[in-house]
Amino acid sequence: MNSRMFLASVSVAALLTLSGVGAVSATTLYADPKVKGNTVDIVLDPTAVPAAEKPGKRAPKTHQVTLTTTEVDSKLDDGTTYTYWTFNNTIPGPMVRVRVGDTVDVSITNAKEATMNHSIDFHAATGFLGGGQITQVEPGQTKAFSFKALTPGVYVYHCATPMVAHHISKGMYGLIVVEPEAGLPTVDREFYVMQQEIYATKAKNIPTAEDDYDGLVNERPNYLVFNGAVGALSKDKPLKAKVGETVRIWFGVGGPNLTSSFHVIGEIFDRVHTLGGLESEPLKGIQTVTVPPGGATMVEFKVDYPGQYALVDHALSRATKGLIGILEVEGKADDSIILDKTGDSRKKMGEMAH
């Protein structure tokens, strides 16, 4: 498919085909590779969001955060495995949710079978490199520290062991949300989504992808993904909602290098807390939000019409490297919102003109 054909189509079906979801991608076009056994499913379910507290002021609390850093093999793409480095065997790592004034008590253990030192840097923490200076933990060891959440916002955390970009690109990142003193308004659905580049290549007929250090330092990723793997939020764990519900997406970019232009095709963000600032007034009526590496945002929108909505980076060529998710919305169609007058919405991808 040439670039003109690609840019001409923004349908979910077209993006799925281009990204390799439902078809063989360009990066895995080899003869019957087989994924190795004993792999771990590292894809974090986007619904794995800590329960929100009831809005209203309360006394400060202390939150226990227990993390284990692991090095595990998992599916990267159909027919391709990769050795990921994780927090608690998931990508992204678990979301942490606190309020301003709370204390976060962190314990981090490096699995004894690990081959590397690891650590953690919370962008929400002040001092000691966000914890990175005091949590360089060797295999089999545990380190601990605590910090006070001083400022509301949506913050990234990541491994801070040199080469830091390498550790992040292998999956060591997540989000910590520091809510305002009185909390946030309730919504019907909350999702946790993060974007990452993966710098890995593989030889023909070899199912295991190996790190591409030249690609890493020159910022030329072979894969771009949501929640760790190609197809993670399209085939494996799509987002789901119903017509009339309000959706909140906590979105961050682990990176380590590329800025995201986060967009949901077929939707408009009603409210956006750009750059993760939860004390600022939200922007309203936003089509696409820019999120830098090591940055985050919170977007909200009401879903008014059923169907499949594509989560993308609007640098759309990245869909060909795996960067696409799906929001599936169930409910009754309202023709006053959108009306198909030709029947094209019923066509399959192969029947669509470009």
Short mmCIF file of C-alpha atoms in Angstrom, two decimals:
data_model
loop_
_atom_site.label_atom_id
_atom_site.label_comp_id
_atom_site.label_asym_id
_atom_site.label_seq_id
_atom_site.Cartn_x
_atom_site.Cartn_y
_atom_site.Cartn_z
CA MET A 1 0.00 0.00 0.00
CA ASN A 2 1.49 3.34 -1.00
CA SER A 3 1.44 6.46 1.17
CA ARG A 4 -1.40 8.05 -0.79
CA MET A 5 -3.61 5.03 -0.20
CA PHE A 6 -2.66 5.04 3.49
CA LEU A 7 -3.45 8.69 4.07
CA ALA A 8 -6.70 8.44 2.16
CA SER A 9 -8.20 5.97 4.62
CA VAL A 10 -8.85 6.63 8.27
CA SER A 11 -11.31 3.82 8.88
CA VAL A 12 -10.70 1.50 11.80
CA ALA A 13 -10.58 -1.46 9.44
CA ALA A 14 -7.93 0.20 7.30
CA LEU A 15 -5.80 1.07 10.30
CA LEU A 16 -6.09 -2.45 11.63
CA THR A 17 -4.87 -3.83 8.35
CA LEU A 18 -2.05 -1.32 8.08
CA SER A 19 -0.88 -1.95 11.62
CA GLY A 20 -0.73 -5.69 11.11
CA VAL A 21 -3.73 -6.44 13.36
CA GLY A 22 -5.64 -9.07 11.44
CA ALA A 23 -2.88 -9.34 8.84
CA VAL A 24 0.83 -10.14 8.71
CA SER A 25 2.86 -7.03 9.43
CA ALA A 26 5.94 -6.02 7.46
CA THR A 27 8.14 -6.63 10.49
CA THR A 28 7.03 -10.27 10.86
CA LEU A 29 6.87 -11.35 7.21
CA TYR A 30 8.80 -14.57 7.70
CA ALA A 31 8.05 -18.25 7.15
CA ASP A 32 5.95 -19.68 9.98
CA PRO A 33 7.92 -18.44 13.01
CA LYS A 34 6.84 -19.93 16.30
CA VAL A 35 6.66 -18.08 19.59
CA LYS A 36 8.76 -19.70 22.31
CA GLY A 37 7.01 -21.33 25.25
CA ASN A 38 7.04 -20.23 28.90
CA THR A 39 6.19 -16.64 28.09
CA VAL A 40 4.48 -14.15 30.40
CA ASP A 41 1.55 -11.99 29.29
CA ILE A 42 2.92 -8.52 30.03
CA VAL A 43 0.00 -6.53 28.57
CA LEU A 44 -1.69 -4.58 31.34
CA ASP A 45 -5.47 -4.53 31.04
CA PRO A 46 -6.47 -0.88 30.40
CA THR A 47 -9.17 -1.22 33.07
CA ALA A 48 -6.49 -1.83 35.73
CA VAL A 49 -7.09 1.57 37.31
CA PRO A 50 -7.14 1.92 41.11
CA ALA A 51 -10.64 2.68 42.35
CA ALA A 52 -11.37 6.36 42.76
CA GLU A 53 -12.19 7.65 46.21
CA LYS A 54 -15.42 9.52 46.83
CA PRO A 55 -14.91 13.22 46.02
CA GLY A 56 -14.39 15.44 49.05
CA LYS A 57 -11.57 16.46 51.34
CA ARG A 58 -10.03 13.95 53.74
CA ALA A 59 -7.03 13.63 56.03
CA PRO A 60 -3.71 12.62 54.38
CA LYS A 61 -2.99 8.92 54.03
CA THR A 62 0.06 6.71 53.54
CA HIS A 63 0.01 4.39 50.52
CA GLN A 64 2.13 1.23 50.33
CA VAL A 65 3.56 0.64 46.86
CA THR A 66 5.32 -2.70 46.42
CA LEU A 67 7.15 -3.27 43.14
CA THR A 68 9.21 -6.14 41.77
CA THR A 69 11.41 -5.60 38.72
CA THR A 70 11.50 -8.59 36.39
CA GLU A 71 13.05 -9.66 33.09
CA VAL A 72 10.60 -11.88 31.20
CA ASP A 73 9.91 -13.21 27.72
CA SER A 74 6.59 -12.27 26.19
CA LYS A 75 4.81 -11.95 22.86
CA LEU A 76 5.72 -8.76 21.03
CA ASP A 77 3.83 -9.49 17.81
CA ASP A 78 2.35 -12.57 16.15
CA GLY A 79 5.28 -14.93 15.72
CA THR A 80 7.68 -12.72 17.68
CA THR A 81 8.84 -12.85 21.28
CA TYR A 82 10.94 -10.32 23.14
CA THR A 83 12.65 -10.07 26.51
CA TYR A 84 10.92 -7.26 28.40
CA TRP A 85 11.96 -5.61 31.65
CA THR A 86 8.96 -4.77 33.81
CA PHE A 87 7.53 -3.54 37.06
CA ASN A 88 5.37 -6.36 38.48
CA ASN A 89 5.37 -8.32 35.20
CA THR A 90 3.17 -5.79 33.36
CA ILE A 91 3.59 -2.99 30.83
CA PRO A 92 2.96 -0.35 31.84
CA GLY A 93 3.69 -0.94 35.50
CA PRO A 94 0.81 -0.64 37.98
CA MET A 95 -0.90 2.73 38.19
CA VAL A 96 -0.50 4.46 41.55
CA ARG A 97 -3.28 6.77 42.71
CA VAL A 98 -2.98 9.14 45.66
CA ARG A 99 -4.01 12.65 46.69
CA VAL A 100 -1.92 15.72 47.28
CA GLY A 101 -0.51 15.64 50.81
CA ASP A 102 -0.43 11.84 50.94
CA THR A 103 2.76 9.89 51.62
CA VAL A 104 3.89 7.19 49.19
CA ASP A 105 5.89 4.41 50.86
CA VAL A 106 7.78 2.51 48.14
CA SER A 107 9.45 -0.89 48.34
CA ILE A 108 11.26 -2.12 45.21
CA THR A 109 12.71 -5.62 44.86
CA ASN A 110 14.82 -6.80 41.94
CA ALA A 111 14.08 -10.43 41.06
CA LYS A 112 16.96 -12.68 42.06
CA GLU A 113 17.20 -14.16 38.56
CA ALA A 114 17.57 -10.71 36.98
CA THR A 115 20.69 -9.94 34.96
CA MET A 116 20.62 -6.16 35.49
CA ASN A 117 20.32 -3.62 38.26
CA HIS A 118 17.06 -1.66 38.18
CA SER A 119 15.53 1.32 40.01
CA ILE A 120 12.61 3.76 39.98
CA ASP A 121 12.24 7.49 39.42
CA PHE A 122 8.84 9.01 40.25
CA HIS A 123 8.29 12.31 38.46
CA ALA A 124 5.86 13.11 41.29
CA ALA A 125 8.65 12.95 43.90
CA THR A 126 10.94 15.82 44.90
CA GLY A 127 14.64 15.14 45.60
CA PHE A 128 17.08 12.23 45.14
CA LEU A 129 16.32 12.11 41.39
CA GLY A 130 12.73 11.15 42.15
CA GLY A 131 14.00 8.11 44.01
CA GLY A 132 16.39 7.02 41.27
CA GLN A 133 19.42 8.01 43.34
CA ILE A 134 18.45 5.76 46.27
CA THR A 135 16.81 2.75 44.60
CA GLN A 136 19.59 1.27 42.46
CA VAL A 137 18.78 -2.32 43.39
CA GLU A 138 20.85 -5.37 42.49
CA PRO A 139 19.35 -8.78 41.67
CA GLY A 140 17.82 -10.32 44.78
CA GLN A 141 17.93 -7.08 46.78
CA THR A 142 15.19 -4.76 48.09
CA LYS A 143 15.34 -1.02 48.63
CA ALA A 144 12.76 1.35 50.11
CA PHE A 145 11.99 5.03 50.45
CA SER A 146 9.02 7.32 50.94
CA PHE A 147 7.98 10.68 49.53
CA LYS A 148 5.22 13.19 50.01
CA ALA A 149 2.97 14.00 47.04
CA LEU A 150 3.29 17.78 46.94
CA THR A 151 1.61 18.75 43.68
CA PRO A 152 -1.49 17.40 41.89
CA GLY A 153 -0.92 16.01 38.41
CA VAL A 154 -0.52 12.97 36.19
CA TYR A 155 3.10 11.83 36.38
CA VAL A 156 5.28 9.19 34.76
CA TYR A 157 7.57 6.90 36.70
CA HIS A 158 10.34 4.82 35.12
CA CYS A 159 13.55 2.94 35.75
CA ALA A 160 16.51 5.28 36.20
CA THR A 161 19.40 2.86 35.80
CA PRO A 162 21.88 3.71 33.03
CA MET A 163 21.37 3.41 30.13
CA VAL A 164 18.01 4.86 31.18
CA ALA A 165 16.58 4.97 27.65
CA HIS A 166 17.34 1.26 27.27
CA HIS A 167 15.48 0.31 30.46
CA ILE A 168 12.46 2.42 29.49
CA SER A 169 12.34 1.08 25.94
CA LYS A 170 12.20 -2.46 27.33
CA GLY A 171 9.07 -1.63 29.35
CA MET A 172 10.02 -0.07 32.68
CA TYR A 173 7.55 2.80 33.07
CA GLY A 174 4.11 3.63 34.47
CA LEU A 175 1.90 6.41 35.86
CA ILE A 176 1.27 7.89 39.28
CA VAL A 177 -1.76 10.14 39.61
CA VAL A 178 -1.77 12.75 42.36
CA GLU A 179 -5.33 14.00 42.66
CA PRO A 180 -6.26 17.42 44.07
CA GLU A 181 -7.15 17.65 47.75
CA ALA A 182 -10.87 17.09 47.14
CA GLY A 183 -10.39 14.38 44.52
CA LEU A 184 -11.91 14.33 41.03
CA PRO A 185 -15.47 14.08 39.70
CA THR A 186 -16.67 10.53 39.10
CA VAL A 187 -17.00 9.09 35.58
CA ASP A 188 -18.46 5.87 34.20
CA ARG A 189 -15.26 4.34 32.79
CA GLU A 190 -11.57 4.88 33.45
CA PHE A 191 -8.75 3.46 31.34
CA TYR A 192 -4.97 3.39 31.66
CA VAL A 193 -3.01 3.59 28.41
CA MET A 194 0.68 4.27 27.75
CA GLN A 195 2.73 4.56 24.56
CA GLN A 196 6.21 3.12 24.03
CA GLU A 197 8.83 2.61 21.36
CA ILE A 198 10.56 -0.76 21.08
CA TYR A 199 13.94 -0.94 19.42
CA ALA A 200 14.31 -4.59 18.40
CA THR A 201 14.95 -6.60 15.26
CA LYS A 202 15.08 -10.26 14.38
CA ALA A 203 16.68 -12.44 11.74
CA LYS A 204 14.59 -14.37 9.22
CA ASN A 205 12.84 -17.43 10.72
CA ILE A 206 14.12 -16.56 14.23
CA PRO A 207 11.15 -15.85 16.51
CA THR A 208 13.05 -13.88 19.17
CA ALA A 209 13.59 -10.16 18.61
CA GLU A 210 16.90 -8.79 19.87
CA ASP A 211 17.67 -5.27 21.07
CA ASP A 212 18.67 -2.80 18.36
CA TYR A 213 21.04 -0.42 20.15
CA ASP A 214 21.85 1.55 17.00
CA GLY A 215 18.14 2.13 16.45
CA LEU A 216 17.77 3.22 20.07
CA VAL A 217 20.48 5.85 20.08
CA ASN A 218 19.41 7.14 16.67
CA GLU A 219 15.70 7.12 17.60
CA ARG A 220 14.60 4.69 14.89
CA PRO A 221 12.15 2.27 16.54
CA ASN A 222 11.06 -0.94 14.86
CA TYR A 223 7.82 -1.10 16.86
CA LEU A 224 5.55 1.44 18.53
CA VAL A 225 2.90 0.08 20.88
CA PHE A 226 0.23 0.82 23.45
CA ASN A 227 0.54 -1.19 26.69
CA GLY A 228 3.57 -3.16 25.64
CA ALA A 229 2.82 -5.18 22.51
CA VAL A 230 1.39 -5.07 18.99
CA GLY A 231 -2.35 -5.73 19.23
CA ALA A 232 -2.40 -5.22 23.02
CA LEU A 233 -5.41 -2.88 22.97
CA SER A 234 -6.95 -4.02 19.70
CA LYS A 235 -6.91 -7.81 19.60
CA ASP A 236 -5.98 -8.69 23.18
CA LYS A 237 -7.60 -6.20 25.55
CA PRO A 238 -9.68 -3.56 23.73
CA LEU A 239 -11.33 -0.80 25.72
CA LYS A 240 -15.11 -1.19 26.13
CA ALA A 241 -17.90 1.28 26.95
CA LYS A 242 -21.60 1.94 26.33
CA VAL A 243 -23.42 4.78 24.62
CA GLY A 244 -24.11 7.59 27.07
CA GLU A 245 -21.16 6.83 29.35
CA THR A 246 -18.39 9.25 30.21
CA VAL A 247 -14.91 7.86 29.54
CA ARG A 248 -11.71 9.03 31.21
CA ILE A 249 -8.35 7.95 29.80
CA TRP A 250 -5.16 8.35 31.81
CA PHE A 251 -2.59 8.52 29.01
CA GLY A 252 1.16 8.68 29.26
CA VAL A 253 4.23 8.29 27.08
CA GLY A 254 7.01 6.12 28.45
CA GLY A 255 8.97 6.84 25.32
CA PRO A 256 11.87 6.97 25.68
CA ASN A 257 12.23 9.34 22.72
CA LEU A 258 9.14 10.18 20.66
CA THR A 259 6.33 12.65 21.30
CA SER A 260 2.77 11.40 20.83
CA SER A 261 -0.14 13.16 19.13
CA PHE A 262 -2.85 11.21 20.95
CA HIS A 263 -6.17 11.03 19.09
CA VAL A 264 -9.31 8.89 19.13
CA ILE A 265 -10.69 8.58 15.60
CA GLY A 266 -14.39 9.39 15.54
CA GLU A 267 -14.42 11.18 18.92
CA ILE A 268 -13.72 14.63 20.34
CA PHE A 269 -12.20 15.14 23.78
CA ASP A 270 -14.69 17.09 25.91
CA ARG A 271 -12.02 17.91 28.50
CA VAL A 272 -8.24 17.65 28.39
CA HIS A 273 -5.84 18.27 31.26
CA THR A 274 -2.90 18.95 28.99
CA LEU A 275 0.59 18.02 30.23
CA GLY A 276 -1.08 16.26 33.16
CA GLY A 277 -1.88 19.43 35.08
CA LEU A 278 -4.89 18.58 37.24
CA GLU A 279 -5.09 22.02 38.90
CA SER A 280 -5.39 23.88 35.61
CA GLU A 281 -8.75 24.43 33.94
CA PRO A 282 -9.22 21.72 31.30
CA LEU A 283 -9.20 22.56 27.62
CA LYS A 284 -12.52 21.78 25.93
CA GLY A 285 -13.40 20.45 22.50
CA ILE A 286 -9.94 19.07 21.63
CA GLN A 287 -9.23 16.77 18.67
CA THR A 288 -5.62 15.76 19.36
CA VAL A 289 -3.39 16.25 22.39
CA THR A 290 0.41 16.43 22.33
CA VAL A 291 2.15 14.34 25.00
CA PRO A 292 5.96 14.39 25.24
CA PRO A 293 8.09 11.43 26.29
CA GLY A 294 8.02 11.28 30.06
CA GLY A 295 4.75 13.22 29.99
CA ALA A 296 1.08 12.45 30.53
CA THR A 297 -2.43 13.77 30.21
CA MET A 298 -6.00 13.03 31.26
CA VAL A 299 -8.78 13.19 28.67
CA GLU A 300 -12.53 12.77 29.09
CA PHE A 301 -15.37 12.39 26.62
CA LYS A 302 -18.92 11.13 26.47
CA VAL A 303 -19.56 8.36 23.96
CA ASP A 304 -22.69 9.17 21.96
CA TYR A 305 -22.67 6.59 19.18
CA PRO A 306 -21.92 2.84 19.00
CA GLY A 307 -19.08 1.33 17.01
CA GLN A 308 -15.33 0.93 17.04
CA TYR A 309 -13.12 3.93 17.74
CA ALA A 310 -9.39 3.79 17.02
CA LEU A 311 -6.85 5.06 19.53
CA VAL A 312 -3.85 6.32 17.57
CA ASP A 313 -0.87 8.58 17.52
CA HIS A 314 -1.82 10.98 14.72
CA ALA A 315 1.67 10.59 13.34
CA LEU A 316 -0.24 7.90 11.48
CA SER A 317 2.65 6.07 9.84
CA ARG A 318 3.30 4.70 13.33
CA ALA A 319 0.19 2.54 12.99
CA THR A 320 2.18 0.37 10.58
CA LYS A 321 4.55 -0.44 13.47
CA GLY A 322 1.77 -1.54 15.82
CA LEU A 323 0.50 1.67 17.41
CA ILE A 324 -3.27 1.28 17.51
CA GLY A 325 -5.92 0.50 20.11
CA ILE A 326 -9.67 0.03 19.90
CA LEU A 327 -12.53 1.41 21.98
CA GLU A 328 -15.63 -0.74 21.43
CA VAL A 329 -18.89 1.09 22.19
CA GLU A 330 -22.20 -0.74 22.49
CA GLY A 331 -25.64 0.83 22.35
CA LYS A 332 -28.38 2.23 20.17
CA ALA A 333 -27.47 4.29 17.12
CA ASP A 334 -28.78 7.84 16.85
CA ASP A 335 -29.13 8.94 13.22
CA SER A 336 -29.24 12.58 14.27
CA ILE A 337 -25.56 12.30 15.30
CA ILE A 338 -24.27 10.62 12.15
CA LEU A 339 -26.07 8.98 9.25
CA ASP A 340 -24.69 6.66 6.58
CA LYS A 341 -26.58 7.55 3.39
CA THR A 342 -24.73 5.17 1.05
CA GLY A 343 -24.29 1.99 3.10
CA ASP A 344 -20.51 2.14 3.14
CA SER A 345 -20.42 1.58 6.90
CA ARG A 346 -21.60 -1.98 6.27
CA LYS A 347 -18.78 -2.79 3.88
CA LYS A 348 -15.80 -4.88 4.81
CA MET A 349 -12.27 -3.60 4.39
CA GLY A 350 -11.74 -5.45 1.11
CA GLU A 351 -14.78 -3.74 -0.40
CA MET A 352 -13.71 -0.22 0.49
CA ALA A 353 -12.41 2.09 -2.22
CA HIS A 354 -9.16 4.00 -1.61
#
